[in-house]
mmCIF file of C-alpha atoms in Angstrom:
data_model
loop_
_atom_site.group_PDB
_atom_site.id
_atom_site.type_symbol
_atom_site.label_atom_id
_atom_site.label_comp_id
_atom_site.label_asym_id
_atom_site.label_seq_id
_atom_site.Cartn_x
_atom_site.Cartn_y
_atom_site.Cartn_z
ATOM 1 C CA MET A 1472 -0.569 -15.628 26.183
ATOM 2 C CA VAL A 1473 2.973 -16.504 25.110
ATOM 3 C CA LEU A 1474 5.999 -15.060 26.900
ATOM 4 C CA LEU A 1475 9.310 -15.360 25.041
ATOM 5 C CA TYR A 1476 12.526 -14.695 26.930
ATOM 6 C CA PHE A 1477 15.705 -14.551 24.883
ATOM 7 C CA MET A 1478 18.900 -14.516 26.968
ATOM 8 C CA ASP A 1479 22.191 -14.093 25.142
ATOM 9 C CA GLY A 1480 24.892 -16.628 25.964
ATOM 10 C CA VAL A 1481 23.184 -18.560 28.779
ATOM 11 C CA LYS A 1482 24.673 -22.041 28.958
ATOM 12 C CA TYR A 1483 22.673 -25.072 29.943
ATOM 13 C CA ASP A 1484 24.619 -26.168 33.006
ATOM 14 C CA MET A 1485 24.671 -22.634 34.453
ATOM 15 C CA MET A 1486 20.914 -22.376 33.993
ATOM 16 C CA LYS A 1487 20.531 -25.571 36.016
ATOM 17 C CA LYS A 1488 22.714 -24.185 38.832
ATOM 18 C CA TYR A 1489 21.778 -20.510 39.071
ATOM 19 C CA MET A 1490 18.281 -20.124 37.597
ATOM 20 C CA PRO A 1491 15.964 -22.036 39.946
ATOM 21 C CA PHE A 1492 12.689 -21.130 38.232
ATOM 22 C CA LEU A 1493 13.861 -22.193 34.768
ATOM 23 C CA ALA A 1494 15.508 -25.272 36.260
ATOM 24 C CA SER A 1495 12.139 -26.258 37.777
ATOM 25 C CA ILE A 1496 10.284 -26.339 34.431
ATOM 26 C CA ASN A 1497 10.899 -28.433 31.319
ATOM 27 C CA SER A 1498 14.201 -27.853 29.576
ATOM 28 C CA LYS A 1499 16.550 -29.206 26.947
ATOM 29 C CA PRO A 1500 20.090 -28.243 25.997
ATOM 30 C CA LEU A 1501 20.056 -26.200 22.811
ATOM 31 C CA MET A 1502 22.578 -26.995 20.106
ATOM 32 C CA SER A 1503 23.810 -23.765 18.568
ATOM 33 C CA ASP A 1504 25.230 -22.736 15.194
ATOM 34 C CA PHE A 1505 28.919 -22.952 14.340
ATOM 35 C CA GLY A 1506 29.367 -19.200 14.575
ATOM 36 C CA TYR A 1507 28.631 -16.063 16.520
ATOM 37 C CA SER A 1508 25.401 -14.518 17.823
ATOM 38 C CA CYS A 1509 24.529 -12.710 14.573
ATOM 39 C CA ALA A 1510 24.264 -16.076 12.818
ATOM 40 C CA CYS A 1511 22.279 -17.572 15.698
ATOM 41 C CA HIS A 1512 19.686 -14.788 15.684
ATOM 42 C CA SER A 1513 19.171 -15.123 11.949
ATOM 43 C CA THR A 1514 18.675 -18.879 12.323
ATOM 44 C CA MET A 1515 16.263 -18.524 15.269
ATOM 45 C CA TYR A 1516 14.025 -15.911 13.680
ATOM 46 C CA THR A 1517 13.848 -17.460 10.175
ATOM 47 C CA SER A 1518 14.205 -21.187 10.959
ATOM 48 C CA ARG A 1519 16.635 -21.340 8.047
ATOM 49 C CA TYR A 1520 20.255 -22.468 7.951
ATOM 50 C CA ILE A 1521 23.228 -20.102 7.725
ATOM 51 C CA GLU A 1522 23.775 -21.036 4.083
ATOM 52 C CA GLU A 1523 20.215 -19.835 3.377
ATOM 53 C CA HIS A 1524 19.969 -16.623 5.408
ATOM 54 C CA LYS A 1525 23.669 -15.841 4.719
ATOM 55 C CA THR A 1526 24.547 -14.124 7.981
ATOM 56 C CA TRP A 1527 27.493 -15.912 9.556
ATOM 57 C CA PHE A 1528 29.890 -13.304 10.917
ATOM 58 C CA ILE A 1529 29.456 -9.578 11.568
ATOM 59 C CA TRP A 1530 31.653 -8.829 8.545
ATOM 60 C CA LYS A 1531 31.884 -10.193 5.023
ATOM 61 C CA ARG A 1532 33.839 -9.057 2.009
ATOM 62 C CA GLY A 1533 31.780 -6.832 -0.273
ATOM 63 C CA GLU A 1534 31.417 -3.625 -2.249
ATOM 64 C CA ASN A 1535 29.285 -1.723 0.257
ATOM 65 C CA SER A 1536 31.753 -1.078 3.039
ATOM 66 C CA PRO A 1537 30.870 1.717 5.483
ATOM 67 C CA TYR A 1538 34.604 2.424 5.432
ATOM 68 C CA LYS A 1539 34.777 2.934 1.667
ATOM 69 C CA TRP A 1540 35.171 6.675 2.221
ATOM 70 C CA LEU A 1541 38.724 6.045 3.479
ATOM 71 C CA ASN A 1542 39.741 5.410 -0.143
ATOM 72 C CA TYR A 1543 39.035 9.044 -0.991
ATOM 73 C CA VAL A 1544 41.371 10.586 1.572
ATOM 74 C CA PRO A 1545 44.865 10.382 0.054
ATOM 75 C CA GLY A 1546 47.275 8.315 2.122
ATOM 76 C CA LEU A 1547 44.914 7.936 5.089
ATOM 77 C CA LYS A 1548 44.395 4.192 4.854
ATOM 78 C CA TYR A 1549 48.136 3.553 5.019
ATOM 79 C CA ILE A 1550 48.475 5.090 8.487
ATOM 80 C CA ASN A 1551 48.199 2.396 11.147
ATOM 81 C CA PHE A 1552 47.981 4.306 14.396
ATOM 82 C CA LEU A 1553 45.563 2.886 16.967
ATOM 83 C CA PRO A 1554 44.143 6.231 18.246
ATOM 84 C CA LEU A 1555 43.501 7.245 14.626
ATOM 85 C CA LYS A 1556 41.672 3.966 13.976
ATOM 86 C CA LEU A 1557 39.435 4.544 16.979
ATOM 87 C CA VAL A 1558 38.599 8.052 15.776
ATOM 88 C CA LEU A 1559 37.876 6.831 12.226
ATOM 89 C CA GLY A 1560 35.662 4.081 13.626
ATOM 90 C CA LYS A 1561 33.706 6.625 15.667
ATOM 91 C CA ILE A 1562 33.295 8.961 12.695
ATOM 92 C CA THR A 1563 32.093 6.103 10.488
ATOM 93 C CA ARG A 1564 29.522 4.961 13.033
ATOM 94 C CA LYS A 1565 28.088 8.486 13.129
ATOM 95 C CA LEU A 1566 27.978 8.718 9.329
ATOM 96 C CA SER A 1567 26.570 5.240 8.805
ATOM 97 C CA ARG A 1568 22.878 4.459 8.539
ATOM 98 C CA ASN A 1569 23.487 0.968 9.903
ATOM 99 C CA SER A 1570 20.965 0.368 12.682
ATOM 100 C CA SER A 1571 21.676 -3.330 13.287
ATOM 101 C CA TYR A 1572 22.419 -4.654 16.759
ATOM 102 C CA PRO A 1573 26.245 -4.628 16.359
ATOM 103 C CA GLY A 1574 26.215 -1.560 14.132
ATOM 104 C CA VAL A 1575 29.593 -0.779 12.538
ATOM 105 C CA PRO A 1576 32.365 -1.982 14.846
ATOM 106 C CA CYS A 1577 35.869 -0.575 14.659
ATOM 107 C CA LEU A 1578 38.216 -3.144 13.056
ATOM 108 C CA VAL A 1579 40.834 -2.515 15.700
ATOM 109 C CA ASN A 1580 43.865 -4.625 14.740
ATOM 110 C CA LEU A 1581 43.173 -4.840 11.009
ATOM 111 C CA PRO A 1582 45.342 -2.539 8.848
ATOM 112 C CA LEU A 1583 43.339 0.448 7.614
ATOM 113 C CA LYS A 1584 44.055 -0.415 3.972
ATOM 114 C CA TYR A 1585 41.757 -3.437 4.295
ATOM 115 C CA TRP A 1586 38.838 -1.723 6.034
ATOM 116 C CA PRO A 1587 37.118 -0.588 2.787
ATOM 117 C CA LEU A 1588 37.028 -4.215 1.577
ATOM 118 C CA PHE A 1589 34.505 -5.345 4.193
ATOM 119 C CA GLU A 1590 30.810 -4.711 4.749
ATOM 120 C CA THR A 1591 28.469 -5.763 7.518
ATOM 121 C CA CYS A 1592 26.153 -8.766 6.999
ATOM 122 C CA ASP A 1593 23.220 -6.965 8.638
ATOM 123 C CA ASN A 1594 22.296 -3.307 8.255
ATOM 124 C CA VAL A 1595 19.111 -3.100 10.321
ATOM 125 C CA MET A 1596 17.737 -4.563 13.556
ATOM 126 C CA TRP A 1597 16.126 -7.999 13.472
ATOM 127 C CA ASP A 1598 12.612 -6.627 13.968
ATOM 128 C CA ASP A 1599 13.000 -4.023 11.213
ATOM 129 C CA PRO A 1600 10.680 -4.675 8.201
ATOM 130 C CA ASP A 1601 13.731 -4.460 5.905
ATOM 131 C CA TRP A 1602 15.674 -7.190 7.738
ATOM 132 C CA LYS A 1603 15.981 -10.200 5.408
ATOM 133 C CA LYS A 1604 12.727 -9.177 3.760
ATOM 134 C CA GLU A 1605 13.122 -11.951 1.212
ATOM 135 C CA ILE A 1606 12.713 -14.519 4.022
ATOM 136 C CA PRO A 1607 9.682 -14.534 6.361
ATOM 137 C CA ASN A 1608 10.806 -14.144 9.966
ATOM 138 C CA MET A 1609 9.237 -14.148 13.405
ATOM 139 C CA PHE A 1610 8.636 -10.408 13.516
ATOM 140 C CA THR A 1611 7.176 -10.041 10.023
ATOM 141 C CA ILE A 1612 4.960 -13.094 10.552
ATOM 142 C CA LEU A 1613 3.531 -11.608 13.765
ATOM 143 C CA LYS A 1614 2.814 -8.322 12.000
ATOM 144 C CA LYS A 1615 1.328 -9.983 8.920
ATOM 145 C CA ASN A 1616 -1.039 -11.989 11.099
ATOM 146 C CA LYS A 1617 -1.901 -8.910 13.198
ATOM 147 C CA ILE A 1618 -0.981 -10.619 16.460
ATOM 148 C CA PRO A 1619 -0.989 -8.089 19.342
ATOM 149 C CA HIS A 1620 2.567 -8.227 20.618
ATOM 150 C CA GLN A 1621 5.381 -6.330 22.284
ATOM 151 C CA VAL A 1622 9.119 -6.454 21.644
ATOM 152 C CA ILE A 1623 10.914 -5.422 24.823
ATOM 153 C CA ALA A 1624 14.496 -4.077 25.061
ATOM 154 C CA LEU A 1625 15.600 -5.096 21.562
ATOM 155 C CA HIS A 1626 17.823 -2.157 20.714
ATOM 156 C CA ARG A 1627 21.430 -1.039 20.450
ATOM 157 C CA GLY A 1628 23.536 -0.409 23.522
ATOM 158 C CA THR A 1629 22.229 -3.163 25.784
ATOM 159 C CA GLN A 1630 22.538 -2.343 29.484
ATOM 160 C CA ALA A 1631 22.104 -4.618 32.481
ATOM 161 C CA ASP A 1632 18.538 -3.765 33.420
ATOM 162 C CA ASP A 1633 16.967 -2.758 30.088
ATOM 163 C CA ALA A 1634 14.349 -5.515 30.036
ATOM 164 C CA PHE A 1635 13.523 -4.963 33.704
ATOM 165 C CA ARG A 1636 12.922 -1.230 33.156
ATOM 166 C CA GLU A 1637 11.065 -1.556 29.855
ATOM 167 C CA GLU A 1638 8.742 -4.320 31.061
ATOM 168 C CA LYS A 1639 6.273 -1.559 31.962
ATOM 169 C CA GLU A 1640 5.435 -1.329 28.242
ATOM 170 C CA VAL A 1641 3.753 -4.753 28.336
ATOM 171 C CA ASP A 1642 -0.037 -4.820 28.330
ATOM 172 C CA TYR A 1643 -0.713 -8.164 29.955
ATOM 173 C CA LYS A 1644 -4.414 -7.943 29.066
ATOM 174 C CA LYS A 1645 -4.117 -7.135 25.361
ATOM 175 C CA ASP A 1646 -0.760 -8.532 24.232
ATOM 176 C CA GLU A 1647 -0.939 -12.100 22.982
ATOM 177 C CA ILE A 1648 2.818 -12.498 22.775
ATOM 178 C CA VAL A 1649 5.696 -10.646 24.428
ATOM 179 C CA TYR A 1650 9.332 -11.019 23.419
ATOM 180 C CA PHE A 1651 11.893 -9.970 26.040
ATOM 181 C CA PHE A 1652 15.434 -9.399 24.796
ATOM 182 C CA ILE A 1653 17.958 -9.869 27.600
ATOM 183 C CA GLY A 1654 21.376 -9.280 26.068
ATOM 184 C CA TYR A 1655 23.498 -8.393 29.090
ATOM 185 C CA THR A 1656 23.838 -12.058 30.083
ATOM 186 C CA ASP A 1657 26.424 -12.381 27.302
ATOM 187 C CA ASN A 1658 28.318 -9.249 28.363
ATOM 188 C CA ILE A 1659 28.652 -10.410 31.941
ATOM 189 C CA MET A 1660 29.824 -13.865 30.915
ATOM 190 C CA HIS A 1661 32.555 -12.366 28.729
ATOM 191 C CA ALA A 1662 33.643 -10.156 31.616
ATOM 192 C CA HIS A 1663 33.529 -12.633 34.509
ATOM 193 C CA GLY A 1664 33.290 -16.188 33.165
ATOM 194 C CA GLU A 1665 31.511 -19.216 34.536
ATOM 195 C CA ASN A 1666 33.068 -18.952 37.974
ATOM 196 C CA GLY A 1667 32.480 -15.244 38.336
ATOM 197 C CA LYS A 1668 30.153 -14.402 41.197
ATOM 198 C CA GLU A 1669 28.800 -11.422 39.248
ATOM 199 C CA ALA A 1670 27.716 -13.659 36.346
ATOM 200 C CA GLN A 1671 26.140 -16.232 38.641
ATOM 201 C CA GLU A 1672 24.198 -13.593 40.570
ATOM 202 C CA TYR A 1673 23.000 -11.871 37.412
ATOM 203 C CA LEU A 1674 21.593 -15.112 36.016
ATOM 204 C CA THR A 1675 19.669 -15.570 39.269
ATOM 205 C CA LYS A 1676 18.351 -12.016 38.950
ATOM 206 C CA VAL A 1677 17.162 -12.689 35.391
ATOM 207 C CA ASP A 1678 15.515 -15.904 36.559
ATOM 208 C CA GLY A 1679 13.611 -13.952 39.205
ATOM 209 C CA PHE A 1680 12.437 -11.485 36.545
ATOM 210 C CA ILE A 1681 11.132 -14.339 34.391
ATOM 211 C CA LYS A 1682 9.235 -15.845 37.295
ATOM 212 C CA GLU A 1683 7.789 -12.458 38.291
ATOM 213 C CA THR A 1684 6.515 -11.609 34.792
ATOM 214 C CA TYR A 1685 5.105 -15.115 34.335
ATOM 215 C CA GLU A 1686 3.121 -14.710 37.553
ATOM 216 C CA LYS A 1687 1.848 -11.304 36.358
ATOM 217 C CA ALA A 1688 0.593 -12.902 33.160
ATOM 218 C CA LYS A 1689 -1.078 -15.746 35.072
ATOM 219 C CA ARG A 1690 -3.097 -13.252 37.066
ATOM 220 C CA VAL A 1691 -4.694 -12.111 33.798
ATOM 221 C CA HIS A 1692 -4.730 -15.266 31.646
ATOM 222 C CA ASP A 1693 -5.685 -18.861 32.428
ATOM 223 C CA ASP A 1694 -3.238 -20.217 29.824
ATOM 224 C CA VAL A 1695 0.290 -18.765 29.711
ATOM 225 C CA THR A 1696 3.110 -20.392 27.752
ATOM 226 C CA VAL A 1697 6.708 -19.613 28.693
ATOM 227 C CA ILE A 1698 9.469 -20.222 26.143
ATOM 228 C CA ALA A 1699 12.895 -19.189 27.411
ATOM 229 C CA PHE A 1700 15.903 -19.723 25.168
ATOM 230 C CA SER A 1701 19.449 -18.637 24.437
ATOM 231 C CA ASP A 1702 21.601 -18.689 21.314
ATOM 232 C CA HIS A 1703 24.685 -20.492 22.637
ATOM 233 C CA GLY A 1704 26.661 -21.214 25.765
ATOM 234 C CA HIS A 1705 30.020 -19.906 26.981
ATOM 235 C CA ILE A 1706 33.397 -21.531 27.511
ATOM 236 C CA ASP A 1707 35.982 -20.111 29.909
ATOM 237 C CA ILE A 1708 39.148 -19.240 28.002
ATOM 238 C CA VAL A 1709 42.485 -20.854 28.822
ATOM 239 C CA GLU A 1710 45.582 -18.651 28.758
ATOM 240 C CA PRO A 1711 47.757 -17.818 26.964
ATOM 241 C CA LYS A 1712 45.763 -16.402 24.102
ATOM 242 C CA ILE A 1713 47.137 -17.034 20.643
ATOM 243 C CA ASP A 1714 48.841 -14.303 18.617
ATOM 244 C CA ILE A 1715 48.623 -15.695 15.082
ATOM 245 C CA ASN A 1716 51.761 -13.788 14.071
ATOM 246 C CA THR A 1717 53.706 -16.160 16.318
ATOM 247 C CA TYR A 1718 53.157 -18.716 13.565
ATOM 248 C CA PHE A 1719 53.701 -16.390 10.607
ATOM 249 C CA LYS A 1720 57.029 -14.917 11.753
ATOM 250 C CA PRO A 1721 59.125 -18.135 11.657
ATOM 251 C CA GLU A 1722 58.121 -18.453 8.005
ATOM 252 C CA GLY A 1723 59.321 -14.926 7.291
ATOM 253 C CA LEU A 1724 55.736 -13.755 6.883
ATOM 254 C CA LYS A 1725 53.363 -11.245 8.477
ATOM 255 C CA VAL A 1726 49.633 -11.777 8.750
ATOM 256 C CA ASN A 1727 49.046 -8.131 7.816
ATOM 257 C CA ASN A 1728 50.447 -8.815 4.339
ATOM 258 C CA TYR A 1729 47.266 -10.775 3.597
ATOM 259 C CA ILE A 1730 43.608 -9.810 3.338
ATOM 260 C CA HIS A 1731 42.213 -11.325 6.510
ATOM 261 C CA LEU A 1732 40.001 -10.987 9.569
ATOM 262 C CA ILE A 1733 41.156 -12.313 12.922
ATOM 263 C CA GLU A 1734 38.088 -12.684 15.120
ATOM 264 C CA ALA A 1735 37.860 -14.174 18.606
ATOM 265 C CA ASN A 1736 38.408 -17.753 17.447
ATOM 266 C CA TYR A 1737 38.380 -17.607 13.659
ATOM 267 C CA ALA A 1738 41.022 -16.530 11.155
ATOM 268 C CA ARG A 1739 39.588 -15.832 7.708
ATOM 269 C CA PHE A 1740 41.654 -15.220 4.583
ATOM 270 C CA TRP A 1741 41.058 -14.022 1.017
ATOM 271 C CA PHE A 1742 43.843 -14.556 -1.554
ATOM 272 C CA ARG A 1743 45.085 -12.386 -4.396
ATOM 273 C CA ASN A 1744 47.302 -15.086 -5.951
ATOM 274 C CA ASP A 1745 48.453 -18.694 -5.555
ATOM 275 C CA LYS A 1746 51.578 -17.711 -3.627
ATOM 276 C CA GLU A 1747 49.501 -16.076 -0.903
ATOM 277 C CA ARG A 1748 47.305 -19.169 -0.738
ATOM 278 C CA LYS A 1749 50.318 -21.482 -0.363
ATOM 279 C CA ASP A 1750 52.012 -19.255 2.233
ATOM 280 C CA VAL A 1751 48.949 -19.045 4.470
ATOM 281 C CA ARG A 1752 48.101 -22.729 4.113
ATOM 282 C CA ARG A 1753 51.643 -23.592 5.210
ATOM 283 C CA VAL A 1754 51.225 -21.540 8.385
ATOM 284 C CA ILE A 1755 47.761 -22.908 9.110
ATOM 285 C CA LYS A 1756 48.990 -26.483 8.691
ATOM 286 C CA LYS A 1757 51.557 -25.836 11.423
ATOM 287 C CA MET A 1758 48.786 -24.652 13.725
ATOM 288 C CA GLN A 1759 46.718 -27.723 12.889
ATOM 289 C CA LYS A 1760 49.640 -30.036 13.650
ATOM 290 C CA GLU A 1761 49.896 -28.450 17.105
ATOM 291 C CA GLY A 1762 46.242 -29.314 17.684
ATOM 292 C CA LEU A 1763 45.098 -25.682 17.813
ATOM 293 C CA GLY A 1764 42.129 -26.165 15.538
ATOM 294 C CA PHE A 1765 41.128 -27.025 12.006
ATOM 295 C CA VAL A 1766 40.051 -25.575 8.684
ATOM 296 C CA LEU A 1767 36.330 -25.424 8.016
ATOM 297 C CA ASP A 1768 36.577 -27.467 4.840
ATOM 298 C CA GLU A 1769 33.815 -28.886 2.662
ATOM 299 C CA LYS A 1770 33.090 -31.685 5.131
ATOM 300 C CA TYR A 1771 32.434 -29.261 8.006
ATOM 301 C CA GLN A 1772 30.558 -26.850 5.769
ATOM 302 C CA LYS A 1773 28.124 -29.582 4.756
ATOM 303 C CA GLN A 1774 27.781 -30.892 8.297
ATOM 304 C CA TYR A 1775 26.935 -27.488 9.765
ATOM 305 C CA HIS A 1776 25.087 -25.964 6.797
ATOM 306 C CA LEU A 1777 27.839 -23.440 6.124
ATOM 307 C CA GLN A 1778 28.001 -23.646 2.346
ATOM 308 C CA VAL A 1779 28.249 -19.904 1.854
ATOM 309 C CA ASP A 1780 30.057 -17.833 -0.768
ATOM 310 C CA PRO A 1781 33.814 -18.046 -0.010
ATOM 311 C CA LYS A 1782 34.353 -14.731 -1.768
ATOM 312 C CA GLU A 1783 32.210 -13.151 0.944
ATOM 313 C CA HIS A 1784 32.956 -15.160 4.079
ATOM 314 C CA GLY A 1785 36.482 -16.437 3.478
ATOM 315 C CA GLU A 1786 38.388 -18.658 1.069
ATOM 316 C CA LEU A 1787 40.187 -20.243 4.001
ATOM 317 C CA ILE A 1788 38.604 -20.244 7.453
ATOM 318 C CA PHE A 1789 40.623 -21.550 10.392
ATOM 319 C CA TYR A 1790 38.743 -22.342 13.569
ATOM 320 C CA LEU A 1791 40.734 -21.974 16.807
ATOM 321 C CA ALA A 1792 39.399 -24.733 19.032
ATOM 322 C CA ALA A 1793 38.010 -24.308 22.532
ATOM 323 C CA PRO A 1794 39.081 -23.192 25.039
ATOM 324 C CA LYS A 1795 41.605 -21.035 23.151
ATOM 325 C CA GLU A 1796 41.060 -17.556 21.751
ATOM 326 C CA PHE A 1797 43.064 -15.167 19.610
ATOM 327 C CA THR A 1798 44.564 -11.918 20.827
ATOM 328 C CA LYS A 1799 45.098 -8.844 18.602
ATOM 329 C CA THR A 1800 41.791 -9.338 16.806
ATOM 330 C CA ILE A 1801 39.443 -6.994 14.983
ATOM 331 C CA TRP A 1802 37.714 -6.567 18.364
ATOM 332 C CA GLY A 1803 40.832 -5.462 20.243
ATOM 333 C CA PHE A 1804 43.464 -7.189 22.318
ATOM 334 C CA GLY A 1805 41.231 -9.467 24.393
ATOM 335 C CA HIS A 1806 43.119 -8.892 27.640
ATOM 336 C CA SER A 1807 40.030 -8.821 29.850
ATOM 337 C CA VAL A 1808 37.836 -11.431 28.153
ATOM 338 C CA LYS A 1809 37.382 -14.456 30.411
ATOM 339 C CA SER A 1810 34.790 -16.450 28.488
ATOM 340 C CA GLY A 1811 34.000 -16.882 24.818
ATOM 341 C CA HIS A 1812 31.680 -18.463 22.293
ATOM 342 C CA GLY A 1813 31.469 -19.290 18.599
ATOM 343 C CA TYR A 1814 32.914 -22.736 19.238
ATOM 344 C CA GLU A 1815 31.804 -26.114 17.931
ATOM 345 C CA PRO A 1816 28.092 -26.651 18.663
ATOM 346 C CA THR A 1817 28.689 -30.206 19.866
ATOM 347 C CA ILE A 1818 30.772 -29.104 22.879
ATOM 348 C CA PRO A 1819 28.542 -29.458 25.982
ATOM 349 C CA LYS A 1820 29.712 -26.178 27.506
ATOM 350 C CA HIS A 1821 28.566 -24.478 24.319
ATOM 351 C CA TYR A 1822 24.995 -25.733 24.689
ATOM 352 C CA GLY A 1823 22.405 -23.031 25.110
ATOM 353 C CA ILE A 1824 18.997 -23.465 26.743
ATOM 354 C CA PHE A 1825 15.417 -24.089 25.667
ATOM 355 C CA CYS A 1826 12.876 -24.077 28.506
ATOM 356 C CA SER A 1827 9.103 -24.111 28.749
ATOM 357 C CA ASN A 1828 6.421 -24.583 31.355
ATOM 358 C CA LYS A 1829 4.708 -26.794 28.761
ATOM 359 C CA PRO A 1830 5.883 -30.322 27.849
ATOM 360 C CA LEU A 1831 8.792 -30.607 25.422
ATOM 361 C CA ALA A 1832 9.070 -33.296 22.746
ATOM 362 C CA GLU A 1833 10.124 -36.427 24.609
ATOM 363 C CA GLU A 1834 12.097 -38.051 21.790
ATOM 364 C CA ARG A 1835 14.334 -34.995 21.378
ATOM 365 C CA GLU A 1836 17.639 -34.918 23.240
ATOM 366 C CA PHE A 1837 18.306 -31.380 22.041
ATOM 367 C CA ALA A 1838 16.495 -28.287 20.931
ATOM 368 C CA TYR A 1839 17.941 -26.507 17.916
ATOM 369 C CA LEU A 1840 17.966 -22.847 16.925
ATOM 370 C CA THR A 1841 15.712 -23.669 13.989
ATOM 371 C CA ASP A 1842 13.032 -24.945 16.429
ATOM 372 C CA VAL A 1843 12.399 -21.515 17.953
ATOM 373 C CA LEU A 1844 10.190 -20.006 15.236
ATOM 374 C CA PRO A 1845 8.048 -23.119 14.541
ATOM 375 C CA SER A 1846 7.488 -23.538 18.291
ATOM 376 C CA VAL A 1847 6.389 -19.917 18.684
ATOM 377 C CA MET A 1848 4.001 -20.129 15.741
ATOM 378 C CA GLU A 1849 2.415 -23.319 17.032
ATOM 379 C CA GLN A 1850 1.687 -21.755 20.429
ATOM 380 C CA ILE A 1851 -0.087 -18.737 18.931
ATOM 381 C CA GLY A 1852 -2.002 -20.753 16.348
ATOM 382 C CA ILE A 1853 -0.389 -19.555 13.110
ATOM 383 C CA SER A 1854 -0.299 -22.205 10.387
ATOM 384 C CA ARG A 1855 3.153 -23.104 9.108
ATOM 385 C CA ASP A 1856 1.858 -24.602 5.857
ATOM 386 C CA ALA A 1857 2.875 -21.631 3.718
ATOM 387 C CA TYR A 1858 6.412 -21.428 5.132
ATOM 388 C CA THR A 1859 9.668 -23.318 4.666
ATOM 389 C CA PHE A 1860 11.242 -24.039 8.035
ATOM 390 C CA ARG A 1861 14.207 -26.239 8.951
ATOM 391 C CA GLY A 1862 13.084 -26.795 12.533
ATOM 392 C CA LYS A 1863 10.014 -28.210 14.241
ATOM 393 C CA ASN A 1864 7.653 -27.335 17.050
ATOM 394 C CA ILE A 1865 8.850 -29.019 20.244
ATOM 395 C CA VAL A 1866 6.541 -27.322 22.796
ATOM 396 C CA ASN A 1867 3.413 -28.889 24.288
ATOM 397 C CA THR A 1868 3.908 -32.085 22.338
ATOM 398 C CA THR A 1869 5.373 -35.530 22.920
ATOM 399 C CA THR A 1870 6.877 -35.710 19.447
ATOM 400 C CA ALA A 1871 8.428 -32.841 17.495
ATOM 401 C CA ASN A 1872 6.090 -31.833 14.688
#
């Protein structure tokens, strides 16, 4: 039997401190993607790079915006009143058929006139048969091979104890593989940060749940494989947060004059003419000179497998370096956020976790997101010969294969 435990946003050094069961078994730091959780999940479940599965951010520019209906209400998209935006976001979520994990977020600080320009990268949940159906993924492979399995707590609206409550659905005698989705670990890190007692205690609670379910499985099966992993770590944010307009105003410019998305630590721009391109580049260069971050140019895109369509994901993408974060973003104002992610994968505090009760490849310093699917398939005896994967199996082996 194989038990998979996904925990959103669990960082390697916190696992070592606050998760005694996982710390007692074999583990490696996991090097994440240069992006947010939606990209990480796509990479984990397909063992393909971002430039192949094409999910990087929640939003991309496209013709299928859930907010396209705003164009048909005269004058509506030129009213920038926060309560109205919240209402329009709520209405759109109810009208939308998007069933993906993030759904259709409200683009809080983006002017309404730009909302109809953007569509979501994912429209359904990761275990939906229509999710990336052109690329084999963990869930479709399990179904195709008729492997008895359970997917626990993978749904919208993650609450603290979802996996604990829904564990009763597991049939430890019949299920050959169980996937537990534990998403609240990310929420609590955002809210309390690395030094927050609430976050530390919750990780210990999750660790106890993993140990308890592992022992249940052992009472039924002689051979139980545990694979526990996260998508990225967390980095406590240093104040003050950056209002990007602070850098536009001295140039006589406003960021809202440009098609853009300001996310937690990315600023993405699309240009209508050369003047806009020059104006924004001038501002971004000032931010770079102050050491605030850098542009994800061709060098970085090659290094991190981010060679995606700039018309969709951004013609200019500025990365705000750790431990800084933007305020007044599409997510809100960020006043209460204490910890963030989406930073450079090579930063140690951004390392996720990969743990198993079985040996892990000795020559590997790191696990990678692309290793998740090949490792799962190896443990349940599904041949990988017919599939194209970018990662390798690293479980129950001395050398990654």
